[in-house]
CSV table of C-alpha atoms and ligand atoms in Angstrom, one decimal:
chain,number,residue,atom,x,y,z
A,1,UNK,CA,2.3,101.8,9.9
A,2,UNK,CA,-1.3,101.1,11.0
A,3,UNK,CA,-3.7,100.4,8.2
A,4,UNK,CA,-6.4,103.0,7.9
A,5,UNK,CA,-9.3,100.5,8.3
A,6,UNK,CA,-8.2,99.9,11.9
A,7,UNK,CA,-8.4,103.5,12.9
A,8,UNK,CA,-11.8,103.1,14.6
A,9,UNK,CA,-10.1,100.9,17.2
A,10,UNK,CA,-7.6,103.6,18.1
A,11,UNK,CA,-9.9,106.6,18.4
A,12,UNK,CA,-9.8,107.8,22.0
A,13,UNK,CA,-13.1,107.4,23.9
A,14,UNK,CA,-14.5,109.7,26.6
A,15,UNK,CA,-17.0,108.4,29.2
A,16,UNK,CA,-19.9,110.6,30.4
A,17,UNK,CA,-17.9,111.5,33.5
A,18,UNK,CA,-15.1,112.9,31.3
A,19,UNK,CA,-12.5,110.1,31.8
A,20,UNK,CA,-10.7,109.3,28.5
A,21,UNK,CA,-9.5,105.9,27.3
A,22,UNK,CA,-6.7,106.0,24.7
A,23,UNK,CA,-8.4,103.4,22.5
A,24,UNK,CA,-11.5,101.2,22.1
A,25,UNK,CA,-10.0,97.9,23.2
A,26,UNK,CA,-10.7,96.5,26.7
A,27,UNK,CA,-9.2,93.4,28.4
A,28,UNK,CA,-12.2,91.3,29.4
A,29,UNK,CA,-12.4,90.2,33.0
A,30,UNK,CA,-10.8,86.8,33.3
A,31,UNK,CA,-10.4,84.7,36.4
A,32,UNK,CA,-6.9,83.2,36.7
A,33,UNK,CA,-7.2,80.9,39.8
A,34,UNK,CA,-3.7,82.1,40.8
A,35,UNK,CA,-4.2,84.4,43.9
A,36,UNK,CA,-2.7,83.4,47.2
A,37,UNK,CA,-4.7,81.2,49.6
A,38,UNK,CA,-5.1,84.2,51.9
A,39,UNK,CA,-6.9,86.2,49.1
A,40,UNK,CA,-4.0,88.5,48.2
A,41,UNK,CA,-2.8,88.8,44.6
A,42,UNK,CA,0.2,86.7,43.7
A,43,UNK,CA,3.4,87.7,41.9
A,44,UNK,CA,2.5,85.4,39.0
A,45,UNK,CA,-0.9,87.1,38.7
A,46,UNK,CA,0.6,90.6,38.7
A,47,UNK,CA,3.1,89.6,36.0
A,48,UNK,CA,0.2,88.2,33.9
A,49,UNK,CA,-1.6,91.6,34.1
A,50,UNK,CA,1.5,93.6,33.3
A,51,UNK,CA,2.1,91.5,30.2
A,52,UNK,CA,-1.3,92.4,28.8
A,53,UNK,CA,-2.1,96.0,30.1
A,54,UNK,CA,0.1,98.2,27.9
A,55,UNK,CA,-1.9,98.1,24.6
A,56,UNK,CA,-5.5,98.3,25.8
A,57,UNK,CA,-7.3,101.3,26.9
A,58,UNK,CA,-8.9,99.6,29.9
A,59,UNK,CA,-8.4,96.5,31.9
A,60,UNK,CA,-11.2,94.8,33.8
A,61,UNK,CA,-9.7,92.5,36.4
A,62,UNK,CA,-10.8,89.0,37.3
A,63,UNK,CA,-13.7,89.0,39.6
A,64,UNK,CA,-13.0,89.5,43.3
A,65,UNK,CA,-15.4,88.5,46.1
A,66,UNK,CA,-17.0,91.4,48.0
A,67,UNK,CA,-18.3,89.1,50.8
A,68,UNK,CA,-16.4,86.2,52.4
A,69,UNK,CA,-19.0,83.6,51.5
A,70,UNK,CA,-19.1,84.8,47.9
A,71,UNK,CA,-15.8,83.2,46.9
A,72,UNK,CA,-16.6,81.4,43.6
A,73,UNK,CA,-13.2,80.1,42.5
A,74,UNK,CA,-10.1,78.6,44.1
A,75,UNK,CA,-7.3,81.2,43.8
A,76,UNK,CA,-9.8,84.1,43.5
A,77,UNK,CA,-8.6,87.3,45.1
A,78,UNK,CA,-10.4,89.1,47.9
A,79,UNK,CA,-11.9,92.5,48.4
A,80,UNK,CA,-13.9,91.6,51.4
A,81,UNK,CA,-11.9,93.4,54.1
A,82,UNK,CA,-9.7,96.4,54.6
A,83,UNK,CA,-6.7,94.1,55.1
A,84,UNK,CA,-6.9,93.4,51.4
A,85,UNK,CA,-6.4,97.1,50.3
A,86,UNK,CA,-2.6,96.7,49.9
A,87,UNK,CA,-3.1,93.7,47.7
A,88,UNK,CA,-5.8,95.4,45.7
A,89,UNK,CA,-3.5,98.4,45.4
A,90,UNK,CA,-0.6,96.3,44.1
A,91,UNK,CA,-2.8,95.1,41.2
A,92,UNK,CA,-4.2,98.5,40.4
A,93,UNK,CA,-0.7,100.0,40.3
A,94,UNK,CA,0.7,97.3,38.0
A,95,UNK,CA,-2.1,97.9,35.5
A,96,UNK,CA,-2.0,101.6,35.6
A,97,UNK,CA,1.8,101.7,35.3
A,98,UNK,CA,1.3,100.1,31.9
A,99,UNK,CA,-0.9,103.0,30.8
A,100,UNK,CA,-4.3,101.5,31.0
A,101,UNK,CA,-7.3,102.3,33.2
A,102,UNK,CA,-7.8,99.7,36.0
A,103,UNK,CA,-11.3,98.5,36.7
A,104,UNK,CA,-12.0,96.1,39.6
A,105,UNK,CA,-14.7,93.5,38.9
A,106,UNK,CA,-16.7,92.9,42.1
A,107,UNK,CA,-18.7,89.7,42.6
A,108,UNK,CA,-20.5,87.2,44.7
A,109,UNK,CA,-20.8,83.7,43.4
A,110,UNK,CA,-24.1,82.7,45.1
A,111,UNK,CA,-25.2,79.2,44.3
A,112,UNK,CA,-22.2,78.7,42.0
A,113,UNK,CA,-19.7,78.8,44.9
A,114,UNK,CA,-18.0,75.5,45.4
A,115,UNK,CA,-19.1,74.3,48.8
A,116,UNK,CA,-15.5,73.9,50.1
A,117,UNK,CA,-14.7,77.6,49.5
A,118,UNK,CA,-17.6,78.8,51.6
A,119,UNK,CA,-17.5,76.4,54.6
A,120,UNK,CA,-20.4,74.5,53.1
A,121,UNK,CA,-22.7,77.5,53.3
A,122,UNK,CA,-23.7,78.0,49.7
A,123,UNK,CA,-26.4,80.7,49.4
A,124,UNK,CA,-28.7,82.2,46.8
A,125,UNK,CA,-31.9,84.1,46.3
A,126,UNK,CA,-33.8,80.8,46.8
A,127,UNK,CA,-33.0,77.2,47.6
A,128,UNK,CA,-32.9,76.1,43.9
A,129,UNK,CA,-29.7,74.5,42.7
A,130,UNK,CA,-28.5,75.4,39.3
A,131,UNK,CA,-29.1,72.7,36.6
A,132,UNK,CA,-26.4,70.0,36.2
A,133,UNK,CA,-25.1,67.0,38.1
A,134,UNK,CA,-24.2,67.3,41.7
A,135,UNK,CA,-24.9,71.0,42.1
A,136,UNK,CA,-25.4,71.9,45.8
A,137,UNK,CA,-28.8,73.0,47.1
A,138,UNK,CA,-28.2,76.6,48.2
A,139,UNK,CA,-29.6,78.1,51.4
A,140,UNK,CA,-32.1,81.0,50.8
A,141,UNK,CA,-30.7,84.3,52.0
A,142,UNK,CA,-32.5,86.1,54.8
A,143,UNK,CA,-33.5,89.8,54.2
A,144,UNK,CA,-30.9,90.9,56.7
A,145,UNK,CA,-28.2,88.9,54.8
A,146,UNK,CA,-29.3,90.5,51.5
A,147,UNK,CA,-29.0,94.0,52.9
A,148,UNK,CA,-25.6,93.1,54.2
A,149,UNK,CA,-24.4,91.8,50.8
A,150,UNK,CA,-25.7,95.0,49.2
A,151,UNK,CA,-23.6,96.9,51.7
A,152,UNK,CA,-20.6,94.7,51.0
A,153,UNK,CA,-20.6,95.7,47.4
A,154,UNK,CA,-20.4,99.4,48.6
A,155,UNK,CA,-17.5,98.5,50.9
A,156,UNK,CA,-15.6,96.7,48.2
A,157,UNK,CA,-16.1,99.8,46.1
A,158,UNK,CA,-14.7,102.0,48.8
A,159,UNK,CA,-11.7,99.7,49.0
A,160,UNK,CA,-11.2,99.9,45.2
A,161,UNK,CA,-11.2,103.7,45.5
A,162,UNK,CA,-8.7,103.6,48.4
A,163,UNK,CA,-6.5,101.2,46.4
A,164,UNK,CA,-6.4,103.5,43.4
A,165,UNK,CA,-8.6,101.8,40.9
A,166,UNK,CA,-10.2,104.0,38.1
A,167,UNK,CA,-13.5,102.2,38.6
A,168,UNK,CA,-15.4,99.1,39.4
A,169,UNK,CA,-17.5,96.7,37.3
A,170,UNK,CA,-20.5,95.1,39.0
A,171,UNK,CA,-20.5,91.4,37.9
A,172,UNK,CA,-24.1,90.9,37.2
A,173,UNK,CA,-23.4,88.2,34.5
A,174,UNK,CA,-22.6,84.6,34.0
A,175,UNK,CA,-25.1,83.1,36.4
A,176,UNK,CA,-23.6,84.4,39.7
A,177,UNK,CA,-25.5,86.0,42.6
A,178,UNK,CA,-26.6,89.3,41.1
A,179,UNK,CA,-27.9,87.4,38.0
A,180,UNK,CA,-29.5,84.8,40.3
A,181,UNK,CA,-31.7,87.5,41.8
A,182,UNK,CA,-32.8,88.6,38.3
A,183,UNK,CA,-33.4,85.0,37.2
A,184,UNK,CA,-36.8,83.4,37.5
A,185,UNK,CA,-35.0,80.1,37.7
A,186,UNK,CA,-32.9,80.9,40.8
A,187,UNK,CA,-35.2,83.5,42.4
A,188,UNK,CA,-38.6,82.1,43.6
A,189,UNK,CA,-38.9,84.7,46.5
A,190,UNK,CA,-42.2,86.3,47.3
A,191,UNK,CA,-40.9,89.3,49.3
A,192,UNK,CA,-39.6,92.6,48.0
A,193,UNK,CA,-36.6,90.8,46.3
A,194,UNK,CA,-38.6,88.6,44.0
A,195,UNK,CA,-42.0,87.6,42.5
A,196,UNK,CA,-42.3,89.9,39.5
A,197,UNK,CA,-39.9,91.2,36.8
A,198,UNK,CA,-39.6,94.5,38.7
A,199,UNK,CA,-38.9,92.8,42.0
A,200,UNK,CA,-36.3,90.5,40.4
A,201,UNK,CA,-34.5,93.7,39.5
A,202,UNK,CA,-34.5,95.0,43.0
A,203,UNK,CA,-31.3,93.3,44.1
A,204,UNK,CA,-29.2,94.3,41.0
A,205,UNK,CA,-30.4,97.9,41.3
A,206,UNK,CA,-29.8,98.0,45.1
A,207,UNK,CA,-26.2,96.9,44.4
A,208,UNK,CA,-25.9,99.7,41.8
A,209,UNK,CA,-27.2,102.2,44.4
A,210,UNK,CA,-24.9,100.9,47.1
A,211,UNK,CA,-21.8,101.2,44.8
A,212,UNK,CA,-22.8,104.7,43.6
A,213,UNK,CA,-23.3,105.8,47.2
A,214,UNK,CA,-19.8,104.6,48.1
A,215,UNK,CA,-18.4,106.6,45.1
A,216,UNK,CA,-20.3,109.7,46.2
A,217,UNK,CA,-19.0,109.4,49.8
A,218,UNK,CA,-15.4,108.3,49.1
A,219,UNK,CA,-14.6,109.0,45.5
A,220,UNK,CA,-15.3,111.6,42.9
A,221,UNK,CA,-16.8,112.1,39.4
A,222,UNK,CA,-13.9,110.5,37.7
A,223,UNK,CA,-14.5,107.0,39.3
A,224,UNK,CA,-16.0,104.7,36.6
A,225,UNK,CA,-18.9,102.4,37.5
A,226,UNK,CA,-19.9,99.7,34.9
A,227,UNK,CA,-22.4,96.9,35.0
A,228,UNK,CA,-21.9,93.5,33.3
A,229,UNK,CA,-24.9,91.2,32.5
A,230,UNK,CA,-25.7,88.1,30.4
A,231,UNK,CA,-28.6,88.6,28.0
A,232,UNK,CA,-30.3,85.2,28.4
A,233,UNK,CA,-30.5,82.0,30.3
A,234,UNK,CA,-31.0,78.6,28.6
A,235,UNK,CA,-33.1,77.2,31.5
A,236,UNK,CA,-36.9,77.2,31.8
A,237,UNK,CA,-37.9,79.3,33.6
A,238,UNK,CA,-35.0,81.6,32.8
A,239,UNK,CA,-34.1,85.1,31.8
A,240,UNK,CA,-35.4,85.9,28.3
A,241,UNK,CA,-34.3,88.6,25.9
A,242,UNK,CA,-37.4,90.6,26.8
A,243,UNK,CA,-36.5,90.5,30.5
A,244,UNK,CA,-33.0,91.6,29.6
A,245,UNK,CA,-34.2,94.6,27.6
A,246,UNK,CA,-36.3,95.6,30.6
A,247,UNK,CA,-33.2,95.4,32.8
A,248,UNK,CA,-31.3,97.4,30.3
A,249,UNK,CA,-34.0,100.1,30.5
A,250,UNK,CA,-33.7,100.2,34.2
A,251,UNK,CA,-29.9,100.2,34.2
A,252,UNK,CA,-29.9,103.0,31.6
A,253,UNK,CA,-31.6,105.3,34.1
A,254,UNK,CA,-28.9,104.7,36.7
A,255,UNK,CA,-26.2,107.1,35.5
A,256,UNK,CA,-23.8,104.2,35.0
A,257,UNK,CA,-20.6,104.8,32.9
A,258,UNK,CA,-21.0,101.7,30.8
A,259,UNK,CA,-22.9,98.4,30.3
A,260,UNK,CA,-20.9,95.3,29.4
A,261,UNK,CA,-22.8,92.5,27.6
A,262,UNK,CA,-21.3,89.2,28.4
A,263,UNK,CA,-21.3,86.9,25.4
A,264,UNK,CA,-19.1,84.1,24.1
A,265,UNK,CA,-20.1,85.0,20.5
A,266,UNK,CA,-20.4,88.7,19.8
A,267,UNK,CA,-22.9,88.0,17.0
A,268,UNK,CA,-25.1,85.5,18.8
A,269,UNK,CA,-28.9,85.8,18.3
A,270,UNK,CA,-31.7,85.9,20.8
A,271,UNK,CA,-33.1,82.5,21.8
A,272,UNK,CA,-36.5,83.7,22.9
A,273,UNK,CA,-38.5,86.7,24.1
A,274,UNK,CA,-38.2,88.8,20.9
A,275,UNK,CA,-39.2,88.3,17.3
A,276,UNK,CA,-36.3,90.3,15.9
A,277,UNK,CA,-33.7,88.2,14.3
A,278,UNK,CA,-30.8,90.6,14.7
A,279,UNK,CA,-28.0,89.8,17.1
A,280,UNK,CA,-28.4,90.3,20.8
A,281,UNK,CA,-25.8,93.0,20.8
A,282,UNK,CA,-27.5,95.0,18.1
A,283,UNK,CA,-30.9,94.8,20.0
A,284,UNK,CA,-29.2,95.9,23.2
A,285,UNK,CA,-27.3,98.7,21.5
A,286,UNK,CA,-30.5,99.9,19.8
A,287,UNK,CA,-32.4,99.9,23.1
A,288,UNK,CA,-29.7,101.7,25.0
A,289,UNK,CA,-29.2,104.3,22.2
A,290,UNK,CA,-27.0,107.2,23.5
A,291,UNK,CA,-28.0,106.7,27.1
A,292,UNK,CA,-24.9,104.7,28.2
A,293,UNK,CA,-21.9,103.3,26.3
A,294,UNK,CA,-22.0,99.5,25.6
A,295,UNK,CA,-19.0,97.1,25.7
A,296,UNK,CA,-19.4,94.1,23.4
A,297,UNK,CA,-17.3,90.9,23.7
A,298,UNK,CA,-17.1,87.4,22.4
A,299,UNK,CA,-14.8,85.5,20.0
A,300,UNK,CA,-13.1,88.5,18.6
A,301,UNK,CA,-9.7,87.2,17.4
A,302,UNK,CA,-8.5,89.1,14.4
A,303,UNK,CA,-8.2,92.8,13.7
A,304,UNK,CA,-11.0,92.5,11.1
A,305,UNK,CA,-13.2,90.8,13.6
A,306,UNK,CA,-12.8,93.8,15.9
A,307,UNK,CA,-13.5,96.4,13.2
A,308,UNK,CA,-16.6,94.4,12.2
A,309,UNK,CA,-17.8,94.3,15.8
A,310,UNK,CA,-17.5,98.0,16.1
A,311,UNK,CA,-19.7,98.4,13.0
A,312,UNK,CA,-22.5,97.1,15.1
A,313,UNK,CA,-22.5,100.5,16.8
A,314,UNK,CA,-21.0,99.6,20.1
A,315,UNK,CA,-18.3,102.1,21.1
A,316,UNK,CA,-16.1,99.7,23.0
A,317,UNK,CA,-15.0,96.1,22.5
A,318,UNK,CA,-13.5,93.6,25.0
A,319,UNK,CA,-11.2,90.7,24.2
A,320,UNK,CA,-10.7,87.9,26.6
A,321,UNK,CA,-9.1,84.7,25.3
A,322,UNK,CA,-7.4,86.4,22.4
A,323,UNK,CA,-5.3,88.6,24.8
A,324,UNK,CA,-4.2,85.5,26.6
A,325,UNK,CA,-3.3,83.9,23.2
A,326,UNK,CA,-1.5,87.0,22.0
A,327,UNK,CA,-0.8,89.8,24.5
A,328,UNK,CA,0.8,91.9,21.7
A,329,UNK,CA,-2.5,92.1,19.8
A,330,UNK,CA,-3.0,95.8,20.0
A,331,UNK,CA,0.7,96.6,19.3
A,332,UNK,CA,0.8,94.4,16.2
A,333,UNK,CA,-2.2,96.2,14.7
A,334,UNK,CA,-0.8,99.6,15.6
A,335,UNK,CA,2.5,98.7,13.8
A,336,UNK,CA,0.7,97.4,10.7
A,337,UNK,CA,1.7,93.8,11.6
A,338,UNK,CA,-1.9,92.5,12.1
A,339,UNK,CA,-1.0,89.5,9.9
A,340,UNK,CA,1.4,88.4,12.7
A,341,UNK,CA,-1.4,88.1,15.2
A,342,UNK,CA,-1.6,84.6,16.7
A,343,UNK,CA,-5.2,83.3,17.0
A,344,UNK,CA,-4.8,79.9,18.6
A,345,UNK,CA,-2.9,79.1,21.7
A,346,UNK,CA,0.7,77.8,21.3
A,347,UNK,CA,0.9,75.2,24.1
A,348,UNK,CA,4.7,75.5,24.2
A,349,UNK,CA,4.7,79.2,25.1
A,350,UNK,CA,3.4,79.5,28.7
A,351,UNK,CA,6.5,81.4,29.8
A,352,UNK,CA,6.5,83.9,27.0
A,353,UNK,CA,2.8,84.5,27.3
A,354,UNK,CA,3.2,85.0,31.1
A,355,UNK,CA,0.2,82.9,32.2
A,356,UNK,CA,0.0,81.6,35.8
A,357,UNK,CA,0.2,77.8,36.2
A,358,UNK,CA,-3.4,77.4,37.5
A,359,UNK,CA,-4.9,79.3,34.5
A,360,UNK,CA,-2.6,77.6,32.1
A,361,UNK,CA,-3.5,74.1,33.4
A,362,UNK,CA,-7.2,75.0,33.2
A,363,UNK,CA,-6.7,76.1,29.5
A,364,UNK,CA,-4.7,73.1,28.3
A,365,UNK,CA,-7.0,70.7,30.0
A,366,UNK,CA,-10.3,72.1,28.7
A,367,UNK,CA,-10.8,71.0,25.1
A,368,UNK,CA,-12.8,73.4,23.0
A,369,UNK,CA,-12.5,76.3,25.4
A,370,UNK,CA,-9.5,78.0,23.7
A,371,UNK,CA,-8.7,77.8,20.0
A,372,UNK,CA,-5.8,75.4,19.6
A,373,UNK,CA,-6.8,73.1,22.5
B,401,LIG,C1,-10.1,82.2,31.6
B,401,LIG,C2,-11.4,82.9,31.6
B,401,LIG,C3,-11.9,83.5,32.8
B,401,LIG,C4,-13.0,84.3,32.8
B,401,LIG,N1,-13.4,84.9,34.0
B,401,LIG,C5,-14.4,85.8,34.0
B,401,LIG,C6,-14.6,86.6,35.2
B,401,LIG,O1,-13.9,86.6,36.2
B,401,LIG,N2,-15.6,87.5,35.1
B,401,LIG,C7,-16.4,87.7,33.9
B,401,LIG,O2,-17.3,88.5,33.9
B,401,LIG,N3,-16.2,86.9,32.8
B,401,LIG,C8,-15.2,86.0,32.8
B,401,LIG,N4,-14.9,85.3,31.7
B,401,LIG,C9,-15.6,85.6,30.4
B,401,LIG,C10,-14.9,86.6,29.6
B,401,LIG,O3,-14.8,87.9,30.2
B,401,LIG,C11,-15.5,86.8,28.2
B,401,LIG,O4,-16.8,87.3,28.3
B,401,LIG,C12,-15.6,85.5,27.4
B,401,LIG,O5,-14.4,84.8,27.5
B,401,LIG,C13,-15.8,85.8,25.9
B,401,LIG,O6,-14.9,86.7,25.4
B,401,LIG,P1,-13.6,86.1,24.4
B,401,LIG,O7,-14.2,85.3,23.4
B,401,LIG,O8,-12.9,87.3,24.0
B,401,LIG,O9,-12.8,85.2,25.4
B,401,LIG,C14,-13.8,84.5,31.7
B,401,LIG,C15,-13.3,83.9,30.5
B,401,LIG,C16,-12.1,83.2,30.4
B,401,LIG,C17,-11.7,82.6,29.1
């Protein structure tokens, strides 16, 4: 039997649009590098999702590219043409059949796209490469191209609706194109898409509008729209915590169903931009108040970690690595067997854990990324 202290994780949750989740645990979006070369989802990938979609209330898929030259990873699946709808539908159905809501994460990699995946045409807000050795110098997007990418996010949303997803998550985090427009490092434009804090928000907000327009035209109230962002950038110039709180204010006015704060450590503190020494997630939750539900994430491994995270005030928590390490995490807590939860990866168990080869190889060859490696 479940211990009483874990009950907060299992209370159902209702979004502003009336859609109910059976519990507070979300599978974080995780790229698996395992889709077919033509952009369709693979059998291995579908099996991976089936294995980890029964306990959680909501699954956010790996990111999918909305525009052909936004492909950011080898083995990333596609949402850039109507030909992909059957593939997208296959993944949505696999997740929903396990009893979870299925959310498609829509994306453009911008200057982080490997050159060979985009025919050498790496693009961004401006021609500034990201920091680090050997990063390609991106080509600055024209205004027409920007408008076209904004429309592509709407089109990807329409496809998600036609494929049966319960919602989409706009990937505005982790340094990819949407964040690049908000970033004073990547965005040095002087037109309507850059120059001031307000103008750096123009592209993220235009993407939100485009997605919401697609929902109004092709979907209904029950379709969930979330937005994921990273609170700060380490670069100078770079997004500060103060910038992020301004973005949070703007997003809070947009009638989104949730905001998802991308962090590797749930309790990390702000680097610059605010005096307050509380954690980023607490500052964001306080700023958002009751306007829109927040999902927190980052290094939650045990049942106690999860309960403690919820005490920060966020209504929903996402787990990434831990649900690769132990797909039975939710079930074990529900059955009072939380002491059986595995919190570091067992390198002999790829088959039981149902992890595609490409993701497994990335995990076991990246020391320090997953506990146990
Ligand atoms: C294998 C892997 C792939 C990831 N791919 C994505 C992605 O496609 N989109 C995204 O927003 N975050 C991605 N992330 C970040 C996670 O969603 C999450 O924010 C991060 O891993 C911290 O949570 P955790 O400590 O529970 O793993 C990925 C993380 C991992 C481990």
